Amino acid sequence: MTDTTPTLLAEGISRTYGSGDAAVRACRDVAVQVFPGQLVVVRGPSGSGKTTLLNCLGGLDRPDSGQVWLDGRELTALREDDRIQLRQTEIGFIFQSFGLIPVLSAAENVEVPLRLVKTAGSERAERVAELLGTVGLERHHHQRPAELSGGQQQRVGVARALANRPKLLIADEPTGQLDSGTAASVMDLISGLVRQSNVAAVVSTHDPLLVARADVVLELHDGAVVERLTGQQSLAEHGDAGSVIGAADVPPAR
Ligand SMILES: Nc1ncnc2c1ncn2[C@@H]1O[C@H](COP(=O)(O)OP(=O)(O)OP(=O)(O)O)[C@@H](O)[C@H]1O
Ligand SMILES: [Mg+2]
């Protein structure tokens, strides 16, 4: 079954930082579309514009030109407060450095997005318990981030990102700070949840495990998409160059 309406559609995305001689064209005329349940991976060397692109797609930043539509609504045409509201309800973010609030427990961190949209208390508690179960942390809900391992912290990050059942998931190098074994289990979790919950996902990563599972891999160089391949094609062409995971973990390229 194919869904003909992309959850995320972006066209002509360009973003330049600074001006004159100091101008950096971090994003150049990038187009992306992502359907429900699809996993799009963005890869490319450091400085190629991955974070810039993800921030524009998720409404954390505004491109200088180009349009982003989320479920048919033009994100780039919204006023700041409407954009923030849409972000809170429709988009989940996962950050490389987890982005958890240190003084809150795992459960309270997951609860934050639910509070922001004023979900009722009983429903919040139910949803938090369900989410912590989904990411395998049901026995850790009272622990603060400093009392959790890196992998557990990112599991909290995943649970928080999915709290409001977003249509779009944006993850910027979600396993960049994890060792290879932990990274693999977090990647499994993310890719599994994308399929299960039918969320459209854009993830920047060098991780061959996730590249292998991607429906589409966008290769960025100097802010421009230089190649658009399936996950398997991308691995076959680029192997695990630049990967953060050992060669033993790489599925055989076809
Ligand atoms: N706020 C900013 N002001 C000026 N230049 C910036 C800013 N943010 C990013 N850049 C520049 O834009 C380019 C793209 O940066 P970006 O962070 O998007 O790359 P990246 O692919 O995410 O890199 P990395 O893999 O290291 O995270 C780089 O040349 C960077 O120096
Ligand atoms: Mg980056």
mmCIF file with all atom_site columns, C-alpha atoms in Angstrom, residues 151-237:
data_model
loop_
_atom_site.group_PDB
_atom_site.id
_atom_site.type_symbol
_atom_site.label_atom_id
_atom_site.label_alt_id
_atom_site.label_comp_id
_atom_site.label_asym_id
_atom_site.label_entity_id
_atom_site.label_seq_id
_atom_site.pdbx_PDB_ins_code
_atom_site.Cartn_x
_atom_site.Cartn_y
_atom_site.Cartn_z
_atom_site.occupancy
_atom_site.B_iso_or_equiv
_atom_site.pdbx_formal_charge
_atom_site.auth_seq_id
_atom_site.auth_comp_id
_atom_site.auth_asym_id
_atom_site.auth_atom_id
_atom_site.pdbx_PDB_model_num
ATOM 1  C CA . GLY A 1 151 ? 21.669 4.718  25.840 1.00 0.00 ? 151 GLY A CA 1
ATOM 2  C CA . GLN A 1 152 ? 18.945 4.997  28.478 1.00 0.00 ? 152 GLN A CA 1
ATOM 3  C CA . GLN A 1 153 ? 19.005 8.791  28.225 1.00 0.00 ? 153 GLN A CA 1
ATOM 4  C CA . GLN A 1 154 ? 18.493 8.584  24.477 1.00 0.00 ? 154 GLN A CA 1
ATOM 5  C CA . ARG A 1 155 ? 15.628 6.136  25.021 1.00 0.00 ? 155 ARG A CA 1
ATOM 6  C CA . VAL A 1 156 ? 14.020 8.820  27.171 1.00 0.00 ? 156 VAL A CA 1
ATOM 7  C CA . GLY A 1 157 ? 14.719 11.229 24.295 1.00 0.00 ? 157 GLY A CA 1
ATOM 8  C CA . VAL A 1 158 ? 12.937 8.888  21.867 1.00 0.00 ? 158 VAL A CA 1
ATOM 9  C CA . ALA A 1 159 ? 9.953  8.497  24.217 1.00 0.00 ? 159 ALA A CA 1
ATOM 10 C CA . ARG A 1 160 ? 9.709  12.269 24.649 1.00 0.00 ? 160 ARG A CA 1
ATOM 11 C CA . ALA A 1 161 ? 9.886  12.846 20.881 1.00 0.00 ? 161 ALA A CA 1
ATOM 12 C CA . LEU A 1 162 ? 6.949  10.489 20.307 1.00 0.00 ? 162 LEU A CA 1
ATOM 13 C CA . ALA A 1 163 ? 4.859  11.665 23.278 1.00 0.00 ? 163 ALA A CA 1
ATOM 14 C CA . ASN A 1 164 ? 2.362  13.706 21.272 1.00 0.00 ? 164 ASN A CA 1
ATOM 15 C CA . ARG A 1 165 ? 2.193  11.146 18.445 1.00 0.00 ? 165 ARG A CA 1
ATOM 16 C CA . PRO A 1 166 ? 3.904  13.475 15.961 1.00 0.00 ? 166 PRO A CA 1
ATOM 17 C CA . LYS A 1 167 ? 3.489  13.086 12.218 1.00 0.00 ? 167 LYS A CA 1
ATOM 18 C CA . LEU A 1 168 ? 7.150  13.948 11.660 1.00 0.00 ? 168 LEU A CA 1
ATOM 19 C CA . LEU A 1 169 ? 10.236 12.811 13.552 1.00 0.00 ? 169 LEU A CA 1
ATOM 20 C CA . ILE A 1 170 ? 13.503 14.700 13.151 1.00 0.00 ? 170 ILE A CA 1
ATOM 21 C CA . ALA A 1 171 ? 16.669 13.184 14.628 1.00 0.00 ? 171 ALA A CA 1
ATOM 22 C CA . ASP A 1 172 ? 20.089 14.782 14.287 1.00 0.00 ? 172 ASP A CA 1
ATOM 23 C CA . GLU A 1 173 ? 22.820 12.161 14.775 1.00 0.00 ? 173 GLU A CA 1
ATOM 24 C CA . PRO A 1 174 ? 20.807 10.449 17.506 1.00 0.00 ? 174 PRO A CA 1
ATOM 25 C CA . THR A 1 175 ? 23.536 7.887  18.240 1.00 0.00 ? 175 THR A CA 1
ATOM 26 C CA . GLY A 1 176 ? 26.522 10.198 17.766 1.00 0.00 ? 176 GLY A CA 1
ATOM 27 C CA . GLN A 1 177 ? 27.381 10.088 21.466 1.00 0.00 ? 177 GLN A CA 1
ATOM 28 C CA . LEU A 1 178 ? 26.812 6.389  22.051 1.00 0.00 ? 178 LEU A CA 1
ATOM 29 C CA . ASP A 1 179 ? 29.174 3.422  21.848 1.00 0.00 ? 179 ASP A CA 1
ATOM 30 C CA . SER A 1 180 ? 28.556 1.059  18.940 1.00 0.00 ? 180 SER A CA 1
ATOM 31 C CA . GLY A 1 181 ? 26.583 -1.591 20.830 1.00 0.00 ? 181 GLY A CA 1
ATOM 32 C CA . THR A 1 182 ? 24.315 0.956  22.483 1.00 0.00 ? 182 THR A CA 1
ATOM 33 C CA . ALA A 1 183 ? 23.971 2.855  19.213 1.00 0.00 ? 183 ALA A CA 1
ATOM 34 C CA . ALA A 1 184 ? 22.780 -0.302 17.487 1.00 0.00 ? 184 ALA A CA 1
ATOM 35 C CA . SER A 1 185 ? 19.991 -0.893 20.003 1.00 0.00 ? 185 SER A CA 1
ATOM 36 C CA . VAL A 1 186 ? 18.855 2.748  19.845 1.00 0.00 ? 186 VAL A CA 1
ATOM 37 C CA . MET A 1 187 ? 18.885 2.582  16.025 1.00 0.00 ? 187 MET A CA 1
ATOM 38 C CA . ASP A 1 188 ? 16.770 -0.584 16.181 1.00 0.00 ? 188 ASP A CA 1
ATOM 39 C CA . LEU A 1 189 ? 14.354 1.199  18.481 1.00 0.00 ? 189 LEU A CA 1
ATOM 40 C CA . ILE A 1 190 ? 14.070 4.272  16.243 1.00 0.00 ? 190 ILE A CA 1
ATOM 41 C CA . SER A 1 191 ? 13.698 2.387  12.964 1.00 0.00 ? 191 SER A CA 1
ATOM 42 C CA . GLY A 1 192 ? 11.187 -0.026 14.542 1.00 0.00 ? 192 GLY A CA 1
ATOM 43 C CA . LEU A 1 193 ? 9.085  2.801  15.952 1.00 0.00 ? 193 LEU A CA 1
ATOM 44 C CA . VAL A 1 194 ? 9.080  4.658  12.632 1.00 0.00 ? 194 VAL A CA 1
ATOM 45 C CA . ARG A 1 195 ? 7.521  1.628  10.920 1.00 0.00 ? 195 ARG A CA 1
ATOM 46 C CA . GLN A 1 196 ? 5.177  0.849  13.796 1.00 0.00 ? 196 GLN A CA 1
ATOM 47 C CA . SER A 1 197 ? 3.844  4.310  14.468 1.00 0.00 ? 197 SER A CA 1
ATOM 48 C CA . ASN A 1 198 ? 3.768  5.329  10.798 1.00 0.00 ? 198 ASN A CA 1
ATOM 49 C CA . VAL A 1 199 ? 5.640  8.543  11.562 1.00 0.00 ? 199 VAL A CA 1
ATOM 50 C CA . ALA A 1 200 ? 7.654  10.138 8.739  1.00 0.00 ? 200 ALA A CA 1
ATOM 51 C CA . ALA A 1 201 ? 11.286 10.352 9.849  1.00 0.00 ? 201 ALA A CA 1
ATOM 52 C CA . VAL A 1 202 ? 14.325 12.316 8.742  1.00 0.00 ? 202 VAL A CA 1
ATOM 53 C CA . VAL A 1 203 ? 17.498 11.245 10.523 1.00 0.00 ? 203 VAL A CA 1
ATOM 54 C CA . SER A 1 204 ? 21.042 12.457 9.999  1.00 0.00 ? 204 SER A CA 1
ATOM 55 C CA . THR A 1 205 ? 23.564 9.731  10.675 1.00 0.00 ? 205 THR A CA 1
ATOM 56 C CA . HIS A 1 206 ? 26.750 8.060  9.541  1.00 0.00 ? 206 HIS A CA 1
ATOM 57 C CA . ASP A 1 207 ? 25.606 4.855  11.118 1.00 0.00 ? 207 ASP A CA 1
ATOM 58 C CA . PRO A 1 208 ? 25.569 2.063  8.498  1.00 0.00 ? 208 PRO A CA 1
ATOM 59 C CA . LEU A 1 209 ? 22.956 0.127  10.457 1.00 0.00 ? 209 LEU A CA 1
ATOM 60 C CA . LEU A 1 210 ? 20.451 2.894  10.015 1.00 0.00 ? 210 LEU A CA 1
ATOM 61 C CA . VAL A 1 211 ? 21.590 3.715  6.483  1.00 0.00 ? 211 VAL A CA 1
ATOM 62 C CA . ALA A 1 212 ? 20.869 0.068  5.590  1.00 0.00 ? 212 ALA A CA 1
ATOM 63 C CA . ARG A 1 213 ? 17.290 0.461  6.810  1.00 0.00 ? 213 ARG A CA 1
ATOM 64 C CA . ALA A 1 214 ? 16.606 3.782  5.118  1.00 0.00 ? 214 ALA A CA 1
ATOM 65 C CA . ASP A 1 215 ? 14.079 4.048  2.321  1.00 0.00 ? 215 ASP A CA 1
ATOM 66 C CA . VAL A 1 216 ? 15.987 6.999  0.902  1.00 0.00 ? 216 VAL A CA 1
ATOM 67 C CA . VAL A 1 217 ? 19.478 8.295  1.633  1.00 0.00 ? 217 VAL A CA 1
ATOM 68 C CA . LEU A 1 218 ? 20.311 11.872 0.739  1.00 0.00 ? 218 LEU A CA 1
ATOM 69 C CA . GLU A 1 219 ? 24.020 12.504 0.403  1.00 0.00 ? 219 GLU A CA 1
ATOM 70 C CA . LEU A 1 220 ? 24.863 16.130 1.173  1.00 0.00 ? 220 LEU A CA 1
ATOM 71 C CA . HIS A 1 221 ? 27.995 17.964 0.078  1.00 0.00 ? 221 HIS A CA 1
ATOM 72 C CA . ASP A 1 222 ? 28.508 21.652 0.684  1.00 0.00 ? 222 ASP A CA 1
ATOM 73 C CA . GLY A 1 223 ? 24.805 22.053 1.398  1.00 0.00 ? 223 GLY A CA 1
ATOM 74 C CA . ALA A 1 224 ? 23.568 20.382 -1.784 1.00 0.00 ? 224 ALA A CA 1
ATOM 75 C CA . VAL A 1 225 ? 22.094 16.922 -2.363 1.00 0.00 ? 225 VAL A CA 1
ATOM 76 C CA . VAL A 1 226 ? 24.615 15.190 -4.608 1.00 0.00 ? 226 VAL A CA 1
ATOM 77 C CA . GLU A 1 227 ? 23.019 11.770 -4.541 1.00 0.00 ? 227 GLU A CA 1
ATOM 78 C CA . ARG A 1 228 ? 19.655 10.179 -3.727 1.00 0.00 ? 228 ARG A CA 1
ATOM 79 C CA . LEU A 1 229 ? 19.852 6.416  -3.175 1.00 0.00 ? 229 LEU A CA 1
ATOM 80 C CA . THR A 1 230 ? 18.160 3.633  -1.269 1.00 0.00 ? 230 THR A CA 1
ATOM 81 C CA . GLY A 1 231 ? 19.871 2.532  1.951  1.00 0.00 ? 231 GLY A CA 1
ATOM 82 C CA . GLN A 1 232 ? 21.334 -0.602 0.368  1.00 0.00 ? 232 GLN A CA 1
ATOM 83 C CA . GLN A 1 233 ? 22.591 1.313  -2.682 1.00 0.00 ? 233 GLN A CA 1
ATOM 84 C CA . SER A 1 234 ? 24.196 3.918  -0.445 1.00 0.00 ? 234 SER A CA 1
ATOM 85 C CA . LEU A 1 235 ? 26.032 1.278  1.587  1.00 0.00 ? 235 LEU A CA 1
ATOM 86 C CA . ALA A 1 236 ? 27.183 -0.477 -1.564 1.00 0.00 ? 236 ALA A CA 1
ATOM 87 C CA . GLU A 1 237 ? 28.611 2.786  -2.899 1.00 0.00 ? 237 GLU A CA 1
#
